Structures are given as C-alpha cells and as structure tokens.
Amino acid sequence: MRSLTYLLCLLSSALLLACGGGGGSDNNTPKPPQPVQNVQAIVVDSGPTVSGQSVNAVNSPYVSVTICAPGSTSQCQTIDHILVDTGSSGLRIIASALSPSIALPGLSAPSGNPLAECARFADGYSWGSVRQADLRMAGEVASSISVHVIGDSAFTSVPNGCSGSLVAENTVAAFHANGLIGLSTFIEDCGSNCANQAVEGWYYSCPGGTNCTATTLPLARQVGNPVASFPQDNNGTIIQLPSIADSGASGVSGSLIFGIGTQSNNGLGSAKTYTLNASGNLSVLYQGQVMQGFFDSGSNGLFFADSTIPACSNNSGFYCPLSTVSRNVTNTGLNGLSSIVSFNVANANSLFQANPNNTAFNNLAGGPAFASYFDWGLPFFFGRSVYTALEGVSVAGTVGPFVAY
C-alpha cells in the first residue's frame, strides 16, 4: 500500500498568457478548433506485473499513454498502467517500461550539462533524467514536452538533497506503476521557484551523469502538466469513476476527460466550483479543526489526522476501527462556497481479508503524511465527476485554479 502525494512547490507557477494580434479580414479570422476525441479510459486494478506477478496495487487509477520521439509518428510506444495523479504535475515514466527503440533526446541544464530531476513523494523519491517527447492520449497531442524518465541508468548517482531519508522508488515494483501522469492545477511541476533559484530536491545539473548539483531551470524546460500543452481541451481535466459497494470492487472502469467546458461532454453541469489558493489547497473543517485540503487521485486512501480512530497493526498507514465509522467534512473554497462531504472509514485489515480479489475501496483511510493537511484521495472520486482546472484559466467565469464536483 502506498499513498502518493507530490510535494508541490509552495510558490505558484508563473502565469503564461498568450496575446493574439488584432485586426485582419474575415479570411484571416482563425477558425475554432474542431472537436477531437478527448476521453481516455481509466482502470482501477492490481497494477502492472513484474516477473509475472501483480504489484498488488489498491485504489490506483491507471491509463495508457503513447510516447513518441519528438515529431515522429512511427517511433512510438503505448505504455499501460500509468498512474493518474491530480496531486502532481508532469509525465514520469519508469525507464524499464520504455523500449530502447524509442530515442528520447535528453535536455540540458542552463550550464549545458545533462539534466536530471528528483520527484519527492509522501512515501519515497524518484530520480532520473529529463527528456523530450510527444505524448498522445485519446485524440490529444502534447508536442515536445519535458518528461521525467525515472531510473535512467545514465544517472546512477543520487544527490543527498534528493534522497534524504526517503525510500527509493525507481522501479515498477517500487512505484506500483509503469509511470505517472500528473494532472494537478499547476502548469509546471516546480514553477517560478525553480526558475529563480537552485532548489534541492528538484532539478540537477549532472556533468557526465554524476556529481549532480541543484540548478535553476526555465519554466519552458520544466516537467509540467501535459494537458496545458494540448492545442485544445487544455484548461483542465475531469475524472469520472462509478460508485462501488462498501465491500469494494475487483476492478473499476472510468474516464479521464480532457478539457472543461470545451466540448459537449465536459461541461460543468451541476458541479459546484471551489477555488484554490496559490498552493492548490482549499479550507477543510474536520472535527472542529481547520486545515488545508487537497484532491489527490494518486493517493490510495483518504489521509487525515483522527486520534479517535485506531491505526492498523499491519497494513501500515491505514485506519482499523473496531467497526466502520462515519465522518463529515466541510470543504470551503477561496470563493466562499462550502459543502459537506460525508464518508465512511472501514477496518482496512478486515476489508483486505474479506475481499482479497478487490482492488477498489471507497472507505479506505489512514493517518496524514503531512500534519494539518486533509488528503482527498481516490475514495473521494468514486461516484463523482471531479474537475481539476489549471491555474490562470477561466471556465464559466471562474478563474483557476479550482476543483469542482
């Protein structure tokens, strides 16, 4: 079991605005983009196999992505079991899942040396090169984006500023996925913080692939939310997963929809919009305590502090109450809109023992990775359409970042 929560920069990414020229005749008026296929299938199952054995993932939503060498339509590879993560930004692929025939050019640090990146999660770190690739999903294409290749054998020396005391997650077995697609509200994964200063735990300049030192990196070369690079449907995403029984499900099928309010299938409808602060959080009131909350499909449970619910003796990280307990939370956006969300916390040990073939649960919860934060992990997403809008975009009069459900 693992909760996966990316340590987002506290500083907001710079807002990039495109300014179009005015004037011109009707013949020069740009035509509106034509609708494209914007739905990618999601599966929640036991994850990829390693040496013929499943990695036994739980509450992990996966999609398939097609990676191509920049500008190529033939040098491509479709990779399954890429974790969908609204808690981070950027596409990260485990090196062993990439075919050696797919030649992805490496990027350089401002020094001219090879560029590597560290991704630090709640339960570990991942290290590898930064390369350039085209991403294809549904009918969407993100061209020449920066991609983090985890476990790249050309970068074997991990700086202490990356690893620290965290566990290495540089293989499919350790990562429980062939990669991750980060679809948070941030356009870049680190943003102006890394553009303006060298920050340990993010980007590194590595002469010869070794002796890596932290480096600055311009926004345009940072690993970022690939949706922002789509030519259309590029203002956010929707995750749709069906409701499941309290005993869980052996497999769940859902949808990842690109764009919000850009096509007939991605309107806000009756969803309520909650604007977020510069760190991508809203206000959460739980058991009389106000804390920061975030929505993270890459976390396999709801994670929050509650000393009245016993922790599991095994299945570390999850709660094991004597019987299922019910709780309420009030979410409040910066725009003042509030709603109460009710959920259950079941005994994780009993759930897993009674339902050994199930891989999806709506009542799995545990203690927080970060004090004073409420992590709305995947259980929140079952039975809902959850919208994640990028920073700086405007949808139906609301400016991102925001979530809606």
Short mmCIF file of C-alpha atoms in Angstrom, two decimals:
data_model
loop_
_atom_site.label_atom_id
_atom_site.label_comp_id
_atom_site.label_asym_id
_atom_site.label_seq_id
_atom_site.Cartn_x
_atom_site.Cartn_y
_atom_site.Cartn_z
CA MET A 1 0.00 0.00 0.00
CA ARG A 2 1.25 3.47 -0.66
CA SER A 3 -0.03 6.94 -0.62
CA LEU A 4 1.41 9.05 -3.36
CA THR A 5 1.43 12.76 -2.80
CA TYR A 6 3.78 15.01 -4.61
CA LEU A 7 5.48 17.74 -2.62
CA LEU A 8 4.25 20.68 -4.60
CA CYS A 9 6.16 23.95 -4.59
CA LEU A 10 4.57 26.39 -2.22
CA LEU A 11 5.12 29.13 -4.75
CA SER A 12 2.67 29.30 -7.58
CA SER A 13 3.90 28.80 -11.11
CA ALA A 14 4.21 31.84 -13.29
CA LEU A 15 1.14 32.53 -15.33
CA LEU A 16 1.79 32.34 -19.04
CA LEU A 17 -0.54 34.44 -21.10
CA ALA A 18 -0.80 34.22 -24.86
CA CYS A 19 -1.64 37.52 -26.53
CA GLY A 20 -3.11 37.31 -30.01
CA GLY A 21 -2.83 40.05 -32.60
CA GLY A 22 -5.88 42.03 -33.67
CA GLY A 23 -7.34 43.22 -36.96
CA GLY A 24 -7.37 41.50 -40.31
CA SER A 25 -10.06 40.47 -42.75
CA ASP A 26 -12.64 37.73 -42.31
CA ASN A 27 -10.47 35.46 -44.42
CA ASN A 28 -7.80 35.72 -41.73
CA THR A 29 -10.14 35.03 -38.83
CA PRO A 30 -8.87 31.90 -37.06
CA LYS A 31 -11.30 29.03 -37.30
CA PRO A 32 -12.38 27.49 -33.98
CA PRO A 33 -10.67 24.19 -33.18
CA GLN A 34 -12.60 21.14 -34.28
CA PRO A 35 -13.71 18.68 -31.60
CA VAL A 36 -11.35 15.79 -31.09
CA GLN A 37 -11.68 12.57 -29.16
CA ASN A 38 -10.97 13.72 -25.60
CA VAL A 39 -11.77 10.67 -23.44
CA GLN A 40 -9.16 8.21 -22.20
CA ALA A 41 -10.22 5.05 -20.37
CA ILE A 42 -9.25 4.62 -16.71
CA VAL A 43 -8.93 1.26 -14.99
CA VAL A 44 -8.50 0.58 -11.28
CA ASP A 45 -6.90 -2.83 -10.92
CA SER A 46 -4.00 -4.59 -9.24
CA GLY A 47 -1.44 -2.78 -11.37
CA PRO A 48 1.32 -3.85 -13.76
CA THR A 49 3.06 -7.19 -13.45
CA VAL A 50 6.70 -7.70 -12.54
CA SER A 51 8.20 -11.12 -13.27
CA GLY A 52 4.69 -12.41 -13.90
CA GLN A 53 3.34 -11.17 -10.57
CA SER A 54 0.98 -8.27 -9.97
CA VAL A 55 2.32 -5.43 -7.82
CA ASN A 56 -0.94 -5.76 -5.79
CA ALA A 57 -1.95 -2.14 -6.09
CA VAL A 58 -5.13 -0.89 -4.39
CA ASN A 59 -7.11 2.22 -5.31
CA SER A 60 -4.72 3.10 -8.13
CA PRO A 61 -6.29 4.63 -11.28
CA TYR A 62 -4.35 3.83 -14.43
CA VAL A 63 -4.39 4.97 -18.04
CA SER A 64 -2.39 4.07 -21.13
CA VAL A 65 -0.25 6.70 -22.81
CA THR A 66 1.54 6.74 -26.14
CA ILE A 67 5.06 8.17 -26.07
CA CYS A 68 6.74 9.19 -29.32
CA ALA A 69 10.12 10.60 -30.21
CA PRO A 70 9.59 14.33 -30.81
CA GLY A 71 7.98 14.91 -34.21
CA SER A 72 7.69 11.21 -35.01
CA THR A 73 4.52 9.26 -35.71
CA SER A 74 6.30 5.95 -36.15
CA GLN A 75 8.82 5.84 -33.31
CA CYS A 76 6.13 5.44 -30.68
CA GLN A 77 5.23 3.14 -27.80
CA THR A 78 1.98 2.73 -25.89
CA ILE A 79 2.57 2.08 -22.19
CA ASP A 80 -0.18 0.84 -19.89
CA HIS A 81 -0.63 1.26 -16.13
CA ILE A 82 0.36 4.92 -15.89
CA LEU A 83 -0.97 6.25 -12.58
CA VAL A 84 -3.37 9.23 -12.83
CA ASP A 85 -2.34 11.75 -10.19
CA THR A 86 -4.13 15.04 -9.58
CA GLY A 87 -1.66 15.72 -6.76
CA SER A 88 1.30 16.47 -9.03
CA SER A 89 2.13 17.82 -12.48
CA GLY A 90 4.07 16.10 -15.22
CA LEU A 91 4.59 12.84 -17.06
CA ARG A 92 7.03 10.42 -15.44
CA ILE A 93 7.93 7.07 -16.97
CA ILE A 94 9.91 4.24 -15.39
CA ALA A 95 12.94 3.69 -17.65
CA SER A 96 12.48 -0.09 -17.80
CA ALA A 97 8.99 0.40 -19.27
CA LEU A 98 10.44 2.35 -22.20
CA SER A 99 11.52 0.44 -25.29
CA PRO A 100 15.19 1.03 -26.16
CA SER A 101 13.99 1.74 -29.71
CA ILE A 102 12.26 4.94 -28.55
CA ALA A 103 15.03 7.52 -28.67
CA LEU A 104 14.05 10.43 -26.45
CA PRO A 105 16.61 13.27 -26.52
CA GLY A 106 17.89 14.40 -23.16
CA LEU A 107 17.56 18.01 -22.03
CA SER A 108 20.35 20.16 -20.65
CA ALA A 109 20.59 22.36 -17.59
CA PRO A 110 21.42 26.05 -18.13
CA SER A 111 25.06 25.06 -17.52
CA GLY A 112 24.93 22.83 -20.60
CA ASN A 113 25.33 19.67 -18.53
CA PRO A 114 22.82 16.81 -18.70
CA LEU A 115 19.66 17.50 -16.72
CA ALA A 116 18.18 15.21 -14.06
CA GLU A 117 15.21 15.58 -11.75
CA CYS A 118 14.17 14.41 -8.32
CA ALA A 119 10.49 13.76 -7.56
CA ARG A 120 9.78 13.52 -3.83
CA PHE A 121 6.56 11.86 -2.80
CA ALA A 122 4.94 11.25 0.57
CA ASP A 123 6.45 7.79 0.74
CA GLY A 124 9.63 7.96 -1.31
CA TYR A 125 11.65 9.63 -4.02
CA SER A 126 12.20 9.00 -7.74
CA TRP A 127 15.29 10.04 -9.67
CA GLY A 128 16.22 10.15 -13.33
CA SER A 129 16.82 12.16 -16.48
CA VAL A 130 14.65 14.80 -18.10
CA ARG A 131 13.97 14.07 -21.75
CA GLN A 132 11.81 15.40 -24.54
CA ALA A 133 8.86 13.50 -26.03
CA ASP A 134 5.49 13.79 -27.71
CA LEU A 135 2.53 12.49 -25.69
CA ARG A 136 -0.59 11.11 -27.37
CA MET A 137 -3.78 10.31 -25.43
CA ALA A 138 -7.28 9.88 -26.89
CA GLY A 139 -7.16 12.36 -29.81
CA GLU A 140 -4.92 14.83 -27.96
CA VAL A 141 -1.25 15.50 -28.61
CA ALA A 142 1.26 17.32 -26.40
CA SER A 143 4.30 18.00 -28.55
CA SER A 144 7.89 18.23 -27.38
CA ILE A 145 7.16 18.25 -23.67
CA SER A 146 9.66 17.57 -20.90
CA VAL A 147 9.31 14.08 -19.47
CA HIS A 148 10.91 12.64 -16.33
CA VAL A 149 12.49 9.23 -17.03
CA ILE A 150 12.78 7.53 -13.62
CA GLY A 151 15.56 5.03 -13.00
CA ASP A 152 17.58 6.13 -16.03
CA SER A 153 20.82 4.12 -15.90
CA ALA A 154 22.77 7.11 -17.23
CA PHE A 155 22.20 8.90 -13.90
CA THR A 156 23.14 6.48 -11.15
CA SER A 157 24.45 8.98 -8.60
CA VAL A 158 21.58 10.33 -6.48
CA PRO A 159 22.39 13.52 -4.53
CA ASN A 160 21.55 13.56 -0.82
CA GLY A 161 19.34 16.58 -1.38
CA CYS A 162 17.05 14.28 -3.35
CA SER A 163 17.07 11.02 -1.46
CA GLY A 164 17.37 12.23 2.13
CA SER A 165 15.81 9.58 4.35
CA LEU A 166 13.18 8.63 1.80
CA VAL A 167 12.81 5.23 0.16
CA ALA A 168 13.91 4.88 -3.47
CA GLU A 169 11.02 4.31 -5.89
CA ASN A 170 12.81 3.94 -9.19
CA THR A 171 11.42 0.62 -10.42
CA VAL A 172 7.99 -0.59 -11.49
CA ALA A 173 7.81 -2.83 -8.41
CA ALA A 174 8.59 0.03 -6.04
CA PHE A 175 6.47 2.60 -7.89
CA HIS A 176 3.47 0.25 -8.34
CA ALA A 177 3.05 1.66 -11.86
CA ASN A 178 4.89 1.99 -15.15
CA GLY A 179 4.81 5.73 -14.66
CA LEU A 180 2.65 8.63 -13.56
CA ILE A 181 0.76 11.39 -15.31
CA GLY A 182 0.43 14.41 -13.05
CA LEU A 183 -2.73 16.44 -13.73
CA SER A 184 -2.77 18.95 -10.88
CA THR A 185 -3.76 22.60 -11.13
CA PHE A 186 -0.14 23.65 -11.72
CA ILE A 187 1.22 24.17 -15.25
CA GLU A 188 4.81 23.33 -14.26
CA ASP A 189 5.87 20.97 -11.50
CA CYS A 190 8.05 23.48 -9.66
CA GLY A 191 7.33 26.78 -11.41
CA SER A 192 8.93 30.12 -10.64
CA ASN A 193 10.57 28.76 -7.52
CA CYS A 194 12.96 26.60 -9.58
CA ALA A 195 13.19 29.16 -12.38
CA ASN A 196 14.62 31.73 -9.97
CA GLN A 197 16.84 29.65 -7.71
CA ALA A 198 18.53 26.27 -7.43
CA VAL A 199 16.36 24.22 -5.07
CA GLU A 200 17.48 20.92 -3.55
CA GLY A 201 15.06 18.11 -4.29
CA TRP A 202 14.11 19.32 -7.77
CA TYR A 203 16.33 19.86 -10.84
CA TYR A 204 20.03 18.96 -11.06
CA SER A 205 22.93 19.66 -13.41
CA CYS A 206 24.92 16.45 -13.84
CA PRO A 207 28.26 16.61 -15.74
CA GLY A 208 28.83 13.12 -17.09
CA GLY A 209 25.69 11.95 -15.27
CA THR A 210 27.40 12.23 -11.87
CA ASN A 211 28.36 14.88 -9.29
CA CYS A 212 24.91 16.40 -9.65
CA THR A 213 24.24 19.81 -8.16
CA ALA A 214 20.92 21.63 -7.84
CA THR A 215 20.21 24.01 -10.71
CA THR A 216 17.72 26.59 -11.81
CA LEU A 217 15.54 25.69 -14.79
CA PRO A 218 13.43 27.94 -17.02
CA LEU A 219 9.70 27.29 -16.98
CA ALA A 220 9.68 26.13 -20.60
CA ARG A 221 12.06 23.26 -19.82
CA GLN A 222 10.36 22.09 -16.62
CA VAL A 223 8.28 18.93 -16.46
CA GLY A 224 4.66 20.08 -16.39
CA ASN A 225 1.03 19.19 -16.73
CA PRO A 226 0.84 17.82 -20.30
CA VAL A 227 -2.76 18.99 -20.70
CA ALA A 228 -1.52 22.59 -20.77
CA SER A 229 0.43 21.67 -23.93
CA PHE A 230 -2.57 20.33 -25.84
CA PRO A 231 -3.69 22.64 -28.68
CA GLN A 232 -7.31 22.26 -27.48
CA ASP A 233 -9.10 20.95 -24.37
CA ASN A 234 -6.16 22.36 -22.47
CA ASN A 235 -7.72 24.03 -19.43
CA GLY A 236 -8.13 21.02 -17.16
CA THR A 237 -9.45 17.50 -16.72
CA ILE A 238 -12.36 15.51 -15.36
CA ILE A 239 -12.07 12.15 -13.64
CA GLN A 240 -15.24 10.08 -13.67
CA LEU A 241 -15.43 6.86 -11.66
CA PRO A 242 -18.61 4.93 -10.79
CA SER A 243 -19.91 4.24 -7.31
CA ILE A 244 -18.80 0.97 -5.77
CA ALA A 245 -20.07 -1.23 -2.94
CA ASP A 246 -18.76 -0.87 0.63
CA SER A 247 -17.01 -4.20 0.20
CA GLY A 248 -15.14 -2.81 -2.80
CA ALA A 249 -14.80 -3.99 -6.38
CA SER A 250 -12.38 -6.27 -8.17
CA GLY A 251 -11.94 -3.78 -10.97
CA VAL A 252 -13.36 -0.40 -11.94
CA SER A 253 -13.61 1.31 -15.32
CA GLY A 254 -13.90 5.06 -15.65
CA SER A 255 -12.96 8.00 -17.81
CA LEU A 256 -10.34 10.73 -17.94
CA ILE A 257 -11.84 13.59 -19.93
CA PHE A 258 -9.67 16.42 -21.23
CA GLY A 259 -10.91 20.00 -21.14
CA ILE A 260 -13.62 21.70 -19.11
CA GLY A 261 -16.44 23.39 -20.99
CA THR A 262 -14.66 22.97 -24.31
CA GLN A 263 -16.80 20.19 -25.79
CA SER A 264 -20.29 18.78 -25.37
CA ASN A 265 -19.05 16.07 -23.00
CA ASN A 266 -17.12 18.17 -20.50
CA GLY A 267 -19.43 20.90 -19.26
CA LEU A 268 -19.59 21.78 -15.57
CA GLY A 269 -23.28 20.91 -15.40
CA SER A 270 -24.45 20.98 -11.78
CA ALA A 271 -20.93 20.69 -10.33
CA LYS A 272 -20.01 23.33 -7.74
CA THR A 273 -16.73 25.17 -8.15
CA TYR A 274 -14.26 25.64 -5.28
CA THR A 275 -11.38 27.99 -5.99
CA LEU A 276 -7.97 27.11 -4.54
CA ASN A 277 -5.12 29.12 -3.08
CA ALA A 278 -1.68 29.51 -4.70
CA SER A 279 -0.62 26.16 -3.23
CA GLY A 280 -3.60 24.36 -4.74
CA ASN A 281 -5.48 23.91 -1.46
CA LEU A 282 -8.86 24.81 -0.01
CA SER A 283 -10.04 25.10 3.58
CA VAL A 284 -11.22 21.96 5.35
CA LEU A 285 -13.13 21.85 8.63
CA TYR A 286 -12.81 18.44 10.29
CA GLN A 287 -13.74 17.59 13.89
CA GLY A 288 -13.58 21.27 14.83
CA GLN A 289 -10.14 21.79 13.29
CA VAL A 290 -9.47 23.92 10.23
CA MET A 291 -6.76 22.60 7.91
CA GLN A 292 -5.66 22.69 4.30
CA GLY A 293 -7.19 20.15 1.94
CA PHE A 294 -6.18 18.92 -1.50
CA PHE A 295 -7.56 16.48 -4.06
CA ASP A 296 -5.16 13.71 -4.99
CA SER A 297 -6.23 10.78 -7.15
CA GLY A 298 -2.71 9.35 -6.70
CA SER A 299 -3.32 8.74 -3.00
CA ASN A 300 -4.96 5.38 -2.42
CA GLY A 301 -6.91 6.47 0.65
CA LEU A 302 -8.29 9.46 2.49
CA PHE A 303 -5.47 10.64 4.75
CA PHE A 304 -6.08 12.85 7.77
CA ALA A 305 -5.41 13.01 11.49
CA ASP A 306 -8.01 11.50 13.82
CA SER A 307 -6.74 10.19 17.15
CA THR A 308 -10.09 8.53 17.86
CA ILE A 309 -9.65 6.01 15.04
CA PRO A 310 -7.11 3.24 15.74
CA ALA A 311 -4.31 2.64 13.25
CA CYS A 312 -3.85 -0.83 11.79
CA SER A 313 -1.32 -3.13 13.41
CA ASN A 314 -0.40 -4.30 9.93
CA ASN A 315 -1.27 -2.61 6.62
CA SER A 316 0.67 0.31 7.97
CA GLY A 317 -0.70 3.76 7.24
CA PHE A 318 -4.38 2.81 7.28
CA TYR A 319 -7.03 3.03 9.98
CA CYS A 320 -8.60 -0.05 11.59
CA PRO A 321 -11.62 0.96 13.67
CA LEU A 322 -13.45 -1.83 15.51
CA SER A 323 -16.41 -1.16 13.23
CA THR A 324 -16.96 1.23 10.33
CA VAL A 325 -17.22 4.86 11.43
CA SER A 326 -18.84 7.79 9.62
CA ARG A 327 -17.37 11.25 9.37
CA ASN A 328 -18.28 14.66 7.89
CA VAL A 329 -16.00 17.32 6.44
CA THR A 330 -16.80 20.86 5.30
CA ASN A 331 -14.86 22.00 2.24
CA THR A 332 -14.70 25.74 1.60
CA GLY A 333 -13.13 27.34 -1.46
CA LEU A 334 -11.49 30.74 -1.59
CA ASN A 335 -14.67 31.90 -3.31
CA GLY A 336 -16.59 31.15 -0.10
CA LEU A 337 -18.54 28.22 -1.50
CA SER A 338 -18.91 25.40 1.03
CA SER A 339 -20.23 21.87 1.04
CA ILE A 340 -20.33 18.99 3.49
CA VAL A 341 -18.82 15.68 2.38
CA SER A 342 -19.73 12.51 4.28
CA PHE A 343 -17.65 9.35 4.16
CA ASN A 344 -17.01 6.10 5.98
CA VAL A 345 -13.81 4.63 7.40
CA ALA A 346 -13.74 0.83 7.44
CA ASN A 347 -11.27 -1.52 9.09
CA ALA A 348 -8.59 -1.90 6.41
CA ASN A 349 -7.42 -5.28 7.71
CA SER A 350 -10.95 -6.68 7.59
CA LEU A 351 -11.57 -5.18 4.13
CA PHE A 352 -8.50 -6.78 2.62
CA GLN A 353 -9.01 -10.15 4.34
CA ALA A 354 -12.69 -10.44 3.42
CA ASN A 355 -12.22 -9.21 -0.15
CA PRO A 356 -8.82 -10.46 -1.31
CA ASN A 357 -9.62 -10.03 -5.01
CA ASN A 358 -10.88 -6.46 -4.76
CA THR A 359 -8.68 -3.58 -5.84
CA ALA A 360 -11.00 -0.60 -5.29
CA PHE A 361 -12.45 0.59 -1.97
CA ASN A 362 -14.44 3.72 -1.13
CA ASN A 363 -13.88 3.56 2.63
CA LEU A 364 -10.11 3.27 2.96
CA ALA A 365 -8.43 5.91 5.14
CA GLY A 366 -5.35 6.48 7.24
CA GLY A 367 -3.19 8.97 9.09
CA PRO A 368 -1.76 12.01 7.29
CA ALA A 369 1.59 12.16 5.55
CA PHE A 370 1.63 15.88 6.29
CA ALA A 371 0.35 17.30 9.57
CA SER A 372 -2.64 19.65 9.32
CA TYR A 373 -3.48 18.54 5.79
CA PHE A 374 -6.53 16.61 4.62
CA ASP A 375 -5.80 14.45 1.58
CA TRP A 376 -8.87 13.69 -0.52
CA GLY A 377 -7.50 10.54 -2.13
CA LEU A 378 -9.14 8.17 -4.57
CA PRO A 379 -12.08 7.09 -2.35
CA PHE A 380 -13.42 10.64 -2.80
CA PHE A 381 -13.51 10.16 -6.58
CA PHE A 382 -15.80 7.10 -6.65
CA GLY A 383 -19.34 8.05 -7.70
CA ARG A 384 -18.36 11.58 -8.73
CA SER A 385 -17.15 13.69 -11.61
CA VAL A 386 -14.17 15.59 -10.22
CA TYR A 387 -12.98 18.60 -12.23
CA THR A 388 -9.45 19.99 -11.92
CA ALA A 389 -8.88 23.36 -13.62
CA LEU A 390 -5.43 24.75 -14.29
CA GLU A 391 -4.12 27.93 -12.74
CA GLY A 392 -4.96 31.05 -14.74
CA VAL A 393 -7.66 29.54 -16.96
CA SER A 394 -11.22 30.87 -16.99
CA VAL A 395 -14.16 28.49 -17.13
CA ALA A 396 -17.73 29.78 -16.97
CA GLY A 397 -16.50 32.96 -15.30
CA THR A 398 -14.37 31.24 -12.66
CA VAL A 399 -10.61 31.65 -12.84
CA GLY A 400 -8.43 28.67 -11.91
CA PRO A 401 -7.01 27.06 -10.02
CA PHE A 402 -10.17 25.36 -8.90
CA VAL A 403 -11.77 21.99 -8.35
CA ALA A 404 -15.41 21.23 -8.96
CA TYR A 405 -17.59 18.25 -8.12
#
